[in-house]
Structure formats: structure tokens, C-alpha cells
Coordinates of C-alpha atoms in Angstrom, one line a residue:
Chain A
X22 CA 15.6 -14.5 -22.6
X23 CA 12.7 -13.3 -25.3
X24 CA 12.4 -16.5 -26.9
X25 CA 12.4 -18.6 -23.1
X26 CA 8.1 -18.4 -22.7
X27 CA 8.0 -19.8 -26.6
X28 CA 10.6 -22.5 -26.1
X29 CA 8.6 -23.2 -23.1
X30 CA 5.3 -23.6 -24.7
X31 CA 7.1 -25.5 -27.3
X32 CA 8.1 -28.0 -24.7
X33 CA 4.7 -28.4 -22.8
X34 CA 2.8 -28.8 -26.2
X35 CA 5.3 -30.9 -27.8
X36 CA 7.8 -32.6 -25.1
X37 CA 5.6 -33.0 -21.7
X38 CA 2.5 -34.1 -24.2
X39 CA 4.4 -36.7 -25.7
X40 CA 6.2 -37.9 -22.9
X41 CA 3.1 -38.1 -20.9
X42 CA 2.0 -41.4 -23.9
X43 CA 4.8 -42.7 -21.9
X44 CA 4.3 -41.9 -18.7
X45 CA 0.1 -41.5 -18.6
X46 CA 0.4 -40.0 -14.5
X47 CA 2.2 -37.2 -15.6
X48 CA -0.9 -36.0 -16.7
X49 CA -1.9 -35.6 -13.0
X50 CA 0.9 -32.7 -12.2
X51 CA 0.3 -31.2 -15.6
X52 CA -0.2 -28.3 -13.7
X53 CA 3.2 -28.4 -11.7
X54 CA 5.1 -28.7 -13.9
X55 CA 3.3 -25.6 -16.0
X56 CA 4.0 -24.1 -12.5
X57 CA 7.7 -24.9 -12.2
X58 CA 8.1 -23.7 -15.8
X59 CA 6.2 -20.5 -15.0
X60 CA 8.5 -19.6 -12.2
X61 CA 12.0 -20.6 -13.8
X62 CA 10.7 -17.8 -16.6
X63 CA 9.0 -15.0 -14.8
X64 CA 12.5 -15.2 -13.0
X65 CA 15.1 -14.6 -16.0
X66 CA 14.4 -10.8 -15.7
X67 CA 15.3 -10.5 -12.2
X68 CA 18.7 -12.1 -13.4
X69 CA 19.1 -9.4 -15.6
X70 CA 18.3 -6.4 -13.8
X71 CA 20.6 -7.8 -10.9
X72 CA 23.5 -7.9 -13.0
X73 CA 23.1 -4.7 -14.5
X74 CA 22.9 -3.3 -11.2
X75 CA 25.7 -5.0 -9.3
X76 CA 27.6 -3.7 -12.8
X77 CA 26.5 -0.2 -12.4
X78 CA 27.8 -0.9 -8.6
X79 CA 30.6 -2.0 -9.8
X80 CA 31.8 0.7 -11.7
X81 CA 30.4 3.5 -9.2
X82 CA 27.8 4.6 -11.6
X83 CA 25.1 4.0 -8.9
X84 CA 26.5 7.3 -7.4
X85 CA 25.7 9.2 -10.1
X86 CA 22.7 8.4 -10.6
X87 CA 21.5 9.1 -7.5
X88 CA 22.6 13.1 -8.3
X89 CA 20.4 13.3 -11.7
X90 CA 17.7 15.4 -11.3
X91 CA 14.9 13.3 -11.1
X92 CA 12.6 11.9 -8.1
X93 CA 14.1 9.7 -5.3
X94 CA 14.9 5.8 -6.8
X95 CA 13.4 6.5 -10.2
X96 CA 15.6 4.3 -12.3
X97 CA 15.5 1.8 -9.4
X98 CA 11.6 2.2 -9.7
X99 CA 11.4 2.1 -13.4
X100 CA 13.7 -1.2 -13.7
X101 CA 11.5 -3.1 -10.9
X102 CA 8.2 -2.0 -13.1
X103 CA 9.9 -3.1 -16.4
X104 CA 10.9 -6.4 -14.4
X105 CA 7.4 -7.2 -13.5
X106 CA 5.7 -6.4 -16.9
X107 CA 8.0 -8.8 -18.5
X108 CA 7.7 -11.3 -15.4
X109 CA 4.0 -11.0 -16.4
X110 CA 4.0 -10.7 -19.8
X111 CA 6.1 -14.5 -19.9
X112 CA 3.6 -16.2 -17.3
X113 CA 0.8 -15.0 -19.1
X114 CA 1.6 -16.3 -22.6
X115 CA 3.2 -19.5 -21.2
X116 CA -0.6 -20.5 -19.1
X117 CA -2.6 -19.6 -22.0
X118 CA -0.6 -21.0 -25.0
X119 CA 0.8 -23.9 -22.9
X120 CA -1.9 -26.6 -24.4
X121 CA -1.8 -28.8 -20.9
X122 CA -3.8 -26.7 -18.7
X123 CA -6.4 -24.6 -19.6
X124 CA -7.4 -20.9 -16.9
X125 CA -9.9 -18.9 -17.3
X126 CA -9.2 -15.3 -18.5
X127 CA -9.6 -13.7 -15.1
X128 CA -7.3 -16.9 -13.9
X129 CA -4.5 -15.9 -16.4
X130 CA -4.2 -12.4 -15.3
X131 CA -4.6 -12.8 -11.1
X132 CA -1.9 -15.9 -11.7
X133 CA 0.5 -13.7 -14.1
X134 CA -0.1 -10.9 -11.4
X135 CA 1.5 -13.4 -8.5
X136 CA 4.0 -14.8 -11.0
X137 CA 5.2 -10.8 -12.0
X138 CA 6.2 -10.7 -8.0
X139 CA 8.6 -13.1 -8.4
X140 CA 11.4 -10.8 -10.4
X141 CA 11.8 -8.2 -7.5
X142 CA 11.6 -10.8 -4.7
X143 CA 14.8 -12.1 -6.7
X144 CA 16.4 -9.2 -7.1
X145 CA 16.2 -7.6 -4.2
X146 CA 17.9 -10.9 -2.6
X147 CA 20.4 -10.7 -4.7
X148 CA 21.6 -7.5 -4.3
X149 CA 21.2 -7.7 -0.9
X150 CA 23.4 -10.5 -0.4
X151 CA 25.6 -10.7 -3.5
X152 CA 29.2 -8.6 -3.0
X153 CA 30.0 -9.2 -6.6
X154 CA 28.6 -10.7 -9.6
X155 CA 30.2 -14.5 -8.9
X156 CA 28.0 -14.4 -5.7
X157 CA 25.6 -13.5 -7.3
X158 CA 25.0 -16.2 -10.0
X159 CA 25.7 -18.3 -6.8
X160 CA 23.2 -16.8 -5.1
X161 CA 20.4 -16.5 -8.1
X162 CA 21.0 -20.5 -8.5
X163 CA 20.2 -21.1 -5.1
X164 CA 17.1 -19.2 -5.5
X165 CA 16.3 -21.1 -8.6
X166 CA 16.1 -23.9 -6.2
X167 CA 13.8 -22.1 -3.9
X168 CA 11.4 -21.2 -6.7
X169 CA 10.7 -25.3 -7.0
X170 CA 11.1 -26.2 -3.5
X171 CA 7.0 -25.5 -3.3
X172 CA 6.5 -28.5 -5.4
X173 CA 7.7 -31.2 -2.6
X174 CA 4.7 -29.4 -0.6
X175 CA 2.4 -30.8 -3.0
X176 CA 4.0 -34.2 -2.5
X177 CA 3.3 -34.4 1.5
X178 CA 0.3 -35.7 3.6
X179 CA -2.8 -33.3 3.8
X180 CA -2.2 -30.1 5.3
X181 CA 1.8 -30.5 5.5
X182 CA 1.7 -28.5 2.3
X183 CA 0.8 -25.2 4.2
X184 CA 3.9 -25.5 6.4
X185 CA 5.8 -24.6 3.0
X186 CA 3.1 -21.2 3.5
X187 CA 6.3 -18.9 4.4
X188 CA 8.0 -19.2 0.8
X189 CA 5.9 -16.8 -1.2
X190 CA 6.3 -19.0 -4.3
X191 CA 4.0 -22.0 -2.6
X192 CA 1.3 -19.6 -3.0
X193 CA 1.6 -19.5 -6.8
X194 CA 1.3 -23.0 -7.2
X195 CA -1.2 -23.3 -5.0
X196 CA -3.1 -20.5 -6.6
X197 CA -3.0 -22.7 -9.8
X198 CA -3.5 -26.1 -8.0
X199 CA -6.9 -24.6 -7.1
X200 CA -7.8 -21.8 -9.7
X201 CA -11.2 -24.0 -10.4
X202 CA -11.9 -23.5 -6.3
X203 CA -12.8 -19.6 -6.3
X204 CA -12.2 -19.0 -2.3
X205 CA -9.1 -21.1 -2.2
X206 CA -8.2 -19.8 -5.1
X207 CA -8.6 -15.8 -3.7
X208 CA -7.1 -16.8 -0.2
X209 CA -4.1 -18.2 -2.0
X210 CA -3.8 -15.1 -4.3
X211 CA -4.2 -12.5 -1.3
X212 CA -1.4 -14.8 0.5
X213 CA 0.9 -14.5 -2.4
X214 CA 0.3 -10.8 -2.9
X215 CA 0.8 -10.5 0.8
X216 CA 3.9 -12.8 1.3
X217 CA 5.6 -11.5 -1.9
X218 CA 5.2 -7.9 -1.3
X219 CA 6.4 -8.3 2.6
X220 CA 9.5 -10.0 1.5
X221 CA 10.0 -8.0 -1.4
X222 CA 10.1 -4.9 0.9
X223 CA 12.0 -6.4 3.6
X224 CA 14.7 -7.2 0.8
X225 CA 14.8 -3.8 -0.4
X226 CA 15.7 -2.5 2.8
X227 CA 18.3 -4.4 3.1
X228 CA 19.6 -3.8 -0.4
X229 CA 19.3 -0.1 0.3
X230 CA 21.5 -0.3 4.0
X231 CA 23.9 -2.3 2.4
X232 CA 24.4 0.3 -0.9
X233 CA 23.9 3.4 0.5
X234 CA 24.7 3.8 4.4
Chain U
X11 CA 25.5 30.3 -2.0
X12 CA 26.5 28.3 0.0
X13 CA 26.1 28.5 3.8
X14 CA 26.9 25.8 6.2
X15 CA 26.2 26.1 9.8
X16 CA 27.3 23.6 12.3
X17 CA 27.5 21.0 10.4
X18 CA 27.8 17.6 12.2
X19 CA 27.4 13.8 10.5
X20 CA 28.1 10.7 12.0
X21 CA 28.6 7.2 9.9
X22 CA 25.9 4.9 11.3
X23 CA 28.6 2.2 11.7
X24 CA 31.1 4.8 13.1
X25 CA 31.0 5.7 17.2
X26 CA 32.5 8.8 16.6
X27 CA 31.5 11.7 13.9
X28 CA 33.5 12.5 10.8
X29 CA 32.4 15.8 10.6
X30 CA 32.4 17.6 13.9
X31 CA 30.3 21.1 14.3
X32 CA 31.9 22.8 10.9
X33 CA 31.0 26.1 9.6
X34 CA 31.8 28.2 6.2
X35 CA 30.7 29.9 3.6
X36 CA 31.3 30.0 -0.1
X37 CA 30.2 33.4 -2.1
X38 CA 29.1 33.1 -5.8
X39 CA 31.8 33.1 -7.9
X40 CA 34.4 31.8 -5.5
X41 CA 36.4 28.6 -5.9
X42 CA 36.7 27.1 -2.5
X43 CA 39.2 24.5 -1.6
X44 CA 38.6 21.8 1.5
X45 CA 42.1 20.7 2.0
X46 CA 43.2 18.2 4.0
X47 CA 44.6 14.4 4.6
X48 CA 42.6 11.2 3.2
X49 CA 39.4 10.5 5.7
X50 CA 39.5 13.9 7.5
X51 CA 36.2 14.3 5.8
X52 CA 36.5 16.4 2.8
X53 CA 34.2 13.8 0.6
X54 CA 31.7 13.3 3.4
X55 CA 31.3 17.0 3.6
X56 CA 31.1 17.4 -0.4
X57 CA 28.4 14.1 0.1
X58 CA 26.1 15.8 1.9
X59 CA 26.4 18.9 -0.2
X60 CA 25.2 16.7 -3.2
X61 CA 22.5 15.1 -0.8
X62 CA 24.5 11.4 -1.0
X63 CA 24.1 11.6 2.6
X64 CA 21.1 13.3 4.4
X65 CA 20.9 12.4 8.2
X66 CA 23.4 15.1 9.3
X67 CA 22.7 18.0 11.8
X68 CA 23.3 21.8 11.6
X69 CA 21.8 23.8 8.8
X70 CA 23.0 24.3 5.2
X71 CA 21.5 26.6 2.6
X72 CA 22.9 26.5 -0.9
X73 CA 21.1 29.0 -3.7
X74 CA 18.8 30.1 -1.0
X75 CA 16.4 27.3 -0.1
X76 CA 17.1 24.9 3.0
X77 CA 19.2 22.1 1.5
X78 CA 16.9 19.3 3.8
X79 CA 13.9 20.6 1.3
X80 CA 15.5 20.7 -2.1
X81 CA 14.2 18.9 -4.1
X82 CA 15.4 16.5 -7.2
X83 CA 15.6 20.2 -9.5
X84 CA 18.6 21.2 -7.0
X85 CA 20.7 18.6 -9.0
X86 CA 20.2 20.7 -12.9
X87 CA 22.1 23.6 -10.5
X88 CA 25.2 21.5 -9.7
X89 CA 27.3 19.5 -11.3
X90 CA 29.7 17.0 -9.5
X91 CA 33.0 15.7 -10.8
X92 CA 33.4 12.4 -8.3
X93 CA 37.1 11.3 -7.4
X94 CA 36.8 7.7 -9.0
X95 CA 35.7 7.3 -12.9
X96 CA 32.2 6.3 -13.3
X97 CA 31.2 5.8 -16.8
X98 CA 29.3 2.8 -18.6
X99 CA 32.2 1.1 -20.0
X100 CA 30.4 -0.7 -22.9
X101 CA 29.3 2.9 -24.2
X102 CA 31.2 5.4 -26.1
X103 CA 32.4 9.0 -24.0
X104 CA 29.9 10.2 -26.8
X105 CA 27.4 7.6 -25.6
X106 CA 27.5 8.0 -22.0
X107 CA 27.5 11.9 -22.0
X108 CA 24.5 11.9 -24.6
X109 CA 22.6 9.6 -22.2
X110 CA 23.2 11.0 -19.1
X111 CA 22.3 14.7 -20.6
X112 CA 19.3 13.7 -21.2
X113 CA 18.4 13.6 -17.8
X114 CA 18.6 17.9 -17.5
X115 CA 17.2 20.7 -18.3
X116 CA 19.9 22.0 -20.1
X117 CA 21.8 19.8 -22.5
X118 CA 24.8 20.9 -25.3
X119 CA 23.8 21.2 -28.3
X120 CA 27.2 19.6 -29.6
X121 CA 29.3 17.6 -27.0
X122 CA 32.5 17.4 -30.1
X123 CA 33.1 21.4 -28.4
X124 CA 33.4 20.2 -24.5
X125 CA 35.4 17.0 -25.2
X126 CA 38.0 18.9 -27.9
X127 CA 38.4 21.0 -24.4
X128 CA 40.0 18.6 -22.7
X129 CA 41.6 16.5 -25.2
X130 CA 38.8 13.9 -25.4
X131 CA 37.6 14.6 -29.5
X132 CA 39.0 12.0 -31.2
X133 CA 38.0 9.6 -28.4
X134 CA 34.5 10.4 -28.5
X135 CA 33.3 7.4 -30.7
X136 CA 35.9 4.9 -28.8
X137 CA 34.2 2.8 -25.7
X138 CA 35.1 3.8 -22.1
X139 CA 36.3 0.7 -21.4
X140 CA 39.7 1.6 -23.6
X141 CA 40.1 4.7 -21.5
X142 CA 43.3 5.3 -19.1
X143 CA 42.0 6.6 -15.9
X144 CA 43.2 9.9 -16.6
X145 CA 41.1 10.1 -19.9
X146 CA 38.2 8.9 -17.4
X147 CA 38.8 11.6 -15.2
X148 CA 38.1 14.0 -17.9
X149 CA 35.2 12.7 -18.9
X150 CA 33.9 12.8 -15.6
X151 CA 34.8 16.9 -15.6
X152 CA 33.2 17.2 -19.1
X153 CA 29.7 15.3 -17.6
X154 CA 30.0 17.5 -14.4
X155 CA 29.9 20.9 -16.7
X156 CA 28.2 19.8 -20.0
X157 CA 24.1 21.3 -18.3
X158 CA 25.7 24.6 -17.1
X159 CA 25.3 24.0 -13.3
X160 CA 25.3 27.4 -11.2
X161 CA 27.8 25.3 -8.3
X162 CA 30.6 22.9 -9.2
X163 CA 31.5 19.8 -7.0
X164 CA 35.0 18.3 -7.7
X165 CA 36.3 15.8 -6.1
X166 CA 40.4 15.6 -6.5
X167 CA 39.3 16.9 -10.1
X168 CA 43.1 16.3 -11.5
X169 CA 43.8 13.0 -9.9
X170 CA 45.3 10.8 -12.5
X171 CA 45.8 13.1 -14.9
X172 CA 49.2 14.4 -16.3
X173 CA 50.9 17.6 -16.3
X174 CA 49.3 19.2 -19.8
X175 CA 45.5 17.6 -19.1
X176 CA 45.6 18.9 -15.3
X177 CA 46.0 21.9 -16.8
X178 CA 43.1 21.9 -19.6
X179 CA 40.9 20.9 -16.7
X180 CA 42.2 23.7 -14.7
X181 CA 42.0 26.4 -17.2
X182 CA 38.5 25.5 -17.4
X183 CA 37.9 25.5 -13.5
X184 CA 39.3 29.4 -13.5
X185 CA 37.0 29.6 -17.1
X186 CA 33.7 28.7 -15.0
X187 CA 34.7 31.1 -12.4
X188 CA 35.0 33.6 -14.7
X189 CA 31.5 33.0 -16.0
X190 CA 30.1 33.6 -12.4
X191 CA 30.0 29.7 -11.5
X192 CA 30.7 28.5 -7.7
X193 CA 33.4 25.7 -7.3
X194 CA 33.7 23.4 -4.7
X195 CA 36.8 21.4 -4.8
X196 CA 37.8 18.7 -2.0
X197 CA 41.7 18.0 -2.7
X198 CA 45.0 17.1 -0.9
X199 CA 47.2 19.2 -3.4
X200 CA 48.1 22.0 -2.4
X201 CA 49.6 22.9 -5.5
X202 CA 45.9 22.4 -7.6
X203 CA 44.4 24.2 -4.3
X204 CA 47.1 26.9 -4.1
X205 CA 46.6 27.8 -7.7
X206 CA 43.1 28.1 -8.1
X207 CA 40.9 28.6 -4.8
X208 CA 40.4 31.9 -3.5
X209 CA 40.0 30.5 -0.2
X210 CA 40.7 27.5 1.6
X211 CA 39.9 25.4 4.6
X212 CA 42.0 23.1 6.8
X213 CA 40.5 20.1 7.9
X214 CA 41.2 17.8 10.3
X215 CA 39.7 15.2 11.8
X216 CA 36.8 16.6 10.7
X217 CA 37.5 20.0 12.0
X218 CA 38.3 22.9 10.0
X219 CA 41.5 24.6 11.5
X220 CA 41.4 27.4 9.6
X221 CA 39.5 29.1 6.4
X222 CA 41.6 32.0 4.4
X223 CA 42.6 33.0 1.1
X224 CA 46.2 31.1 0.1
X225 CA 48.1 33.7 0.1
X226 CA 47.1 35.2 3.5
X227 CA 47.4 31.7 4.7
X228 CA 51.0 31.6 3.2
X229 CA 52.0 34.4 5.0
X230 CA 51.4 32.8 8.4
X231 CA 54.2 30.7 8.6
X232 CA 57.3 32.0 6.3
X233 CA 59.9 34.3 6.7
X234 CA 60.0 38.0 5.8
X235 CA 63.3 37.7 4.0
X236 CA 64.6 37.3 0.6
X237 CA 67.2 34.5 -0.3
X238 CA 69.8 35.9 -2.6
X239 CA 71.5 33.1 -4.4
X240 CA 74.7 34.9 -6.3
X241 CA 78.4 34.2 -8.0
X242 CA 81.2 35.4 -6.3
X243 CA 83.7 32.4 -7.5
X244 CA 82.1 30.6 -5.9
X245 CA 77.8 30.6 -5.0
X246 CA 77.1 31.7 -2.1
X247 CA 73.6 32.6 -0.9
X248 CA 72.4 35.0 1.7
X249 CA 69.1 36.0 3.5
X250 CA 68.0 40.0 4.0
X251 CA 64.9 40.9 6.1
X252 CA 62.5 42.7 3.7
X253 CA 61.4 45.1 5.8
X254 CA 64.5 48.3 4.9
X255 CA 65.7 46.1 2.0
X256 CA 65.4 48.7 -1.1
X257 CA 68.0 50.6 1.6
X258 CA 69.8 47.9 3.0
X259 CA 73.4 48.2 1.8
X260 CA 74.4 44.6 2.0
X261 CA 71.9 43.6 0.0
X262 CA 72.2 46.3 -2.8
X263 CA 76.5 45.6 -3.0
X264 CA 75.5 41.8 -3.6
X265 CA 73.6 42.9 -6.2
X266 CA 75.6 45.2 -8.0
X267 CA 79.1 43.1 -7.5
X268 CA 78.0 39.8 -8.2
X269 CA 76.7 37.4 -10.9
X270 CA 72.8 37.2 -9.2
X271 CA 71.6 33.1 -10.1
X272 CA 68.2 33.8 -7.9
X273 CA 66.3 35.8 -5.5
X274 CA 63.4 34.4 -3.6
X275 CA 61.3 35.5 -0.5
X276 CA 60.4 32.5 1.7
X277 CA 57.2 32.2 2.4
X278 CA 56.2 28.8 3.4
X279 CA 54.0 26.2 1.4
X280 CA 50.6 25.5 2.3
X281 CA 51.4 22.2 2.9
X282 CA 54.4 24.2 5.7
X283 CA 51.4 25.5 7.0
X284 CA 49.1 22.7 7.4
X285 CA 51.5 20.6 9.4
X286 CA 51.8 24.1 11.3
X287 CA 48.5 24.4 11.3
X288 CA 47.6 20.8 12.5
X289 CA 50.3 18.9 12.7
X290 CA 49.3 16.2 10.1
X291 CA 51.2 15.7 6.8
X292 CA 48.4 15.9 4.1
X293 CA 49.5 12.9 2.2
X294 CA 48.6 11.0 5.9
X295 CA 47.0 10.7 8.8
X296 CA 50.7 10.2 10.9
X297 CA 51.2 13.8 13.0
X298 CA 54.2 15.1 12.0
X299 CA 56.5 14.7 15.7

């Protein structure tokens, strides 16, 4: 999971570069498909902290955890943070070392920012939903879907794209589709900050009915 | 300690409550047994004691402070043994007692003491995973002691266990007694409850029927006779009230004449006493007809 952001910058710099000799328009969704990449590896920590949970569920430890003598969800709390850093952390390094399209500084961080949502959005839907951990590779497979579904926005007549405005994720891409554009760019971040953290919640309400009631 | 007052909780998803208007009280250094059938709501009352569950009604106290206001600290004072293992079973016993130490305010200084205690030493480096649910069991006793809580929580604390390790674990129970430590234990053997608790409640349905020691309790339902089992060329047994027995003639030519095999009084069993009591068999919920 470490080495994902530098086999992904190895790809952009090396695979999509070369390939786009071949295919010259590729160079005009450059930025998607930095996008798609993005998301696929911001998400591999939610994978992993949704396992180790549905484990931990699994064999009851969950229960005791709740009993150690520290503040209410603290692990829980701890995880998501770790989660996000490393969400960020891999977006970050894969839109500035990705050699195909080039952010400004403040660019790289409000992006990783919206990018380090994804991980609890995923979680949180898996456990929610999952009843065991077959379900939920199932279940973090379809998501992986999801996460590109906002690219067919960018392939439908003007305007159609904002239809796809419910799934959090659209607002990543389209944060990056217009990071030159500063107040499409800010209503696009405040969307995604706004549409991530709504579902995120909603998910962890769930998640928590479903464990603990 | 402990002080329960009308205690009433409800499963969200249930119509009815599982634990309907109880009241008790446990002193410090008492054990205290909640006996009764599978889902008359032993665990449900031991989970809101350890604050699993919180929206119940009535008021508990436990060490003084209003259990609703406790905060996260209340959990270095207790310690909770839970019915089902629940260990990290990629970890050593070693491993996962280190790590989840860590977590209070009091830790052992060597953990090699508390698992040679109950048979667990030369385990200590093997993974959890290789366990047999018994040796599981008795690490879930050791990580429920190990910070020197003031209240102890067990859960059917021998379940699983044989003969010679449900004894280390009870030896240890009376132990922490001794040392002025409250126990809690939720069980349906009578025999483990009969043993160690000082007192014990019935419950039913998630009433309590009755709360007294087990010997009072015992006294309820049996006999005041002796059974005198003896040799005569033949065995032949015979029952004397004990009230008059030391001048009860009978009794006292049975025992110089014949070859005596046994004498017993017959008092009843505390499980005699629960069906008495409720009329439920505590391995079930069937009433006994």
C-alpha cells in the first residue's frame, strides 16, 4: 500500500506520457486520469482500517475496547485521523510528482484536503453495510466503481455534469478540472468538504446503530 | 459500591424490557452472583454496569459517583472478564496483555506472575490463535485483573474451562475478595455461584425473585432431616428429623448396630430452589410443569 502513490507516479511519468505519443488526445484528460489515480490511492487506507475493524468485530474485541479507560471512540477517532493523513499524504505526492499536470502549492494542499475525505466516506460504508469481511471486499469493489463514476460526468453535454453533484467524489475532479478558475475552484472545494463530511457522518451513524444498539 | 435502584432498560428493537424495575446492592468486598437462565438479563444488567449500554432508567451509583456521569477513569476501577474470548489472535497472550495494559493506570510490572497463576506461562510467547477456548477464557480473567481494579465483572468466568483451571480461576476470585475487591459475577452454575458468592440473586425475565446468601437460600426449600445410609445385610437407608435427633433413639441404635456408608441432611440445591423459586430450569427458558 506504501509503495501504490510511487508506482503511480511511475506510471503517469513513464506509462500515460508514453502512451499519450500514441494517442496525442490523451493529453486532454491528463488531468482525469491524475484524478482517477488519485482516488483509487487515497482509498487503499480505508480498505485497511475496514478490515481491521470488521476483524476486531469479528473476534469481539470491539467490546473491549469500548471499556478501556480512555475518552468515548478514541481508537475509532485516532484510526479515521491516521486514515486521512495517509489519504493525504498519497494525493499529495501523486499531484506534485505526477509530471502531467502541474497545481499550484495552495492547489496541492486544498485538493489532498478533498482527496483525504475519501478514506472515512469508504469506511464508514463499509462497515455499515458489510456483515463480514467477504461483503465487504464486495462492497469496497463496488465503491471502487463509484470513486470513477464522476468521470462519465465530464463526458456529458454542458451542465449534465452537475447532476453527478450528489457523489462527493465529482467534486474532487471537478476541483482539479478547474484549480486554474479560483471561484469554481472554491465552490467546488466547499461542495466537496460539504458533501463528503455530510455523508461521512450520516455513514457513521449508521455504522454506530448497527455495532452498538 | 454498588447501588442499583430501579433499574429498567429496554432493547431499542425489543417491545418489551429485559430488565424490568430491579433493585440490589453489593457491599465492598462481597462477591455477588446474578443467577439465572440464558436471556433473563444477567449480561444486559452486567452491560450497563460497564456502561456498554447507557439509555436505561432508574439510578445506579457504583464507588460513589452517579454511574450516568462517570467518566472514561471509572474503567482503571473495574475490570471485566466477558463470556466469549476476545483477544487479537495474530498476537501472543504476552502481546495482547502488554498492549492492552498500556491503556491504565496501573500496569504489572511482570505479566510471567499472573499468567503462571492460571496455567498460562509457558503459553505466553505462543499466538492466541493456537489457544483452546478454555486457555482463552483465562486470558480473558488474567486481562480483567492484571491493573488492580477496585470491582470485578465476570461474565460465566469458568465457561469452557475444565475441572483443575475452574479452579485456579476460582481460587483467585475468593483471592481478590480477600484483598478487599468487589465481584460481580453473572452465571447459570449454581455450583461456581454456590461456592463462591456471598449472596445471590434470582432472575427471571428480568426480575429478580429473590436476593440472599446461598446458604440461607438453601435452607428454603429442603428438608430438616438427615438421610442415614447403613449395612444391615443388606443397605438400607432411613430419614430422622433433626430437630431431637442427638436424642432420638432410632437414630442413635442405627448408629451403634450397623455398618454406617453415609449420613446427609437434605437441603435442596440452588438450582431445587430456583425452579421453586420461579419455576424455570436455569439451563432454559421451558417452566418446569
Amino acid at each position: 500500500m506504501f509503495f501504490l502513490p510511487v508506482v503511480i507516479i511511475l506510471v503517469c511519468r513513464v506509462g500515460i506520457a508514453e502512451l499519450s505519443q500514441y494517442i496525442p488526445f490523451l493529453t486532454d484528460y491528463y488531468w482525469l486520469i491524475v484524478a482517477g489515480f488519485t482516488s483509487v490511492t487515497a482509498s487503499t487506507p480505508a480498505f485497511l482500517i475496514g478490515f481491521i475493524l470488521l476483524d476486531e468485530r469479528d473476534e469481539n474485541i470491539h467490546t473491549v475496547l469500548r471499556i478501556l479507560p480512555l475518552p468515548e471512540n478514541f481508537i475509532l477517532k485516532i484510526r479515521i485521523i491516521f486514515m486521512m493523513v495517509l489519504g493525504f499524504a498519497f494525493s499529495f505526492l501523486i499531484l506534485a510528482f505526477n509530471g502531467l499536470v502541474y497545481f499550484t502549492f495552495l492547489n496541492l494542499l486544498t485538493i489532498s484536503i478533498l482527496f483525504a475525505l475519501i478514506p472515512p466516506v469508504l469506511t464508514f460504508s463499509i462497515l455499515a453495510f458489510a456483515k463480514n469481511k467477504i461483503e465487504a471486499a464486495t462492497i469496497y469493489k463496488a465503491l471502487s466503481v463509484v470513486i470513477f463514476l464522476p468521470v462519465v460526468a465530464f463526458f456529458t453535454p454542458d451542465n449534465c455534469e452537475y447532476f453527478f453533484g450528489v457523489i462527493p467524489f465529482f467534486w474532487t475532479y471537478k476541483a482539479i478540472q478547474s484549480a486554474e478558475i479560483f471561484s469554481l475552484f472554491s465552490v467546488s472545494f466547499l461542495a466537496g468538504i460539504t458533501t463528503h463530511t455530510a455523508l461521512a457522518f450520516f455513514l457513521y451513524r449508521l455504522f454506530q446503530k448497527k455495532w452498538f444498539s | 459500591m454498588i447501588e442499583v435502584k430501579n433499574l429498567v432498560y429496554r432493547y431499542p428493537k425489543n417491545k418489551g424490557a429485559t430488565v424490568k424495575d430491579i433493585s440490589f446492592s453489593i457491599d465492598k468486598g462481597e462477591i455477588f452472583g446474578f443467577l439465572g437462565p440464558s436471556g433473563a438479563g444477567k449480561s444486559t444488567t452486567q452491560k450497563i454496569l460497564i456502561k456498554l449500554l447507557t439509555n436505561y432508567l432508574g439510578e445506579i451509583t457504583i464507588l460513589g459517583h452517579n454511574h450516568k456521569k462517570s467518566d472514561s477513569g471509572y474503567f482503571n476501577q473495574i475490570g471485566v472478564c466477558f463470556e466469549l474470548p476476545n483477544h487479537y489472535l495474530k498476537l501472543t497472550a504476552l502481546e495482547n496483555l502488554k498492549y492492552f495494559a498500556e491503556f491504565y493506570r496501573q500496569k504489572p510490572v511482570d505479566f510471567i506472575p499472573l499468567l503462571e497463576r492460571v496455567g498460562l506461562a509457558k503459553d505466553a510467547d505462543t499466538k492466541v490463535e493456537k489457544f483452546s477456548k478454555g486457555m482463552k477464557m483465562r486470558l480473558n480473567f488474567v486481562r480483567s485483573v492484571m491493573h488492580n481494579p477496585d470491582i470485578l465483572f465476570l461474565d460465566e468466568p469458568t465457561s469452557g474451562m475444565d475441572p483443575v483451571n475452574a479452579r485456579k480461576i476460582k481460587d483467585i476470585i475468593l483471592e481478590q475478595k480477600q484483598l478487599g475487591k468487589t465481584v460481580f459475577i453473572t452465571t447459570h452454575n449454581m455450583h461456581d455461584a454456590d461456592e463462591l458468592c456471598d449472596r445471590i440473586a434470582f432472575i427471571v425475565e428480568g426480575e429478580l425473585k429473590i436476593i440472599d446468601s446461598p446458604k440461607n437460600i438453601k435452607q428454603m426449600g429442603g428438608k430438616r432431616v438427615v438421610q442415614v445410609e447403613y449395612e444391615n445385610g443388606i443397605i438400607e437407608s432411613q430419614e430422622f428429623l433433626m430437630e431431637g435427633l442427638a436424642d432420638n433413639l432410632d437414630f442413635l441404635d442405627i448408629l451403634r448396630k450397623n455398618h454406617i456408608r453415609s449420613i446427609h441432611s437434605k437441603e435442596a440445591s440452588l438450582e431445587d430452589i430456583f425452579i421453586q423459586v420461579t419455576g424455570k430450569n436455569l439451563l432454559s427458558h421451558e417452566n418446569i410443569v
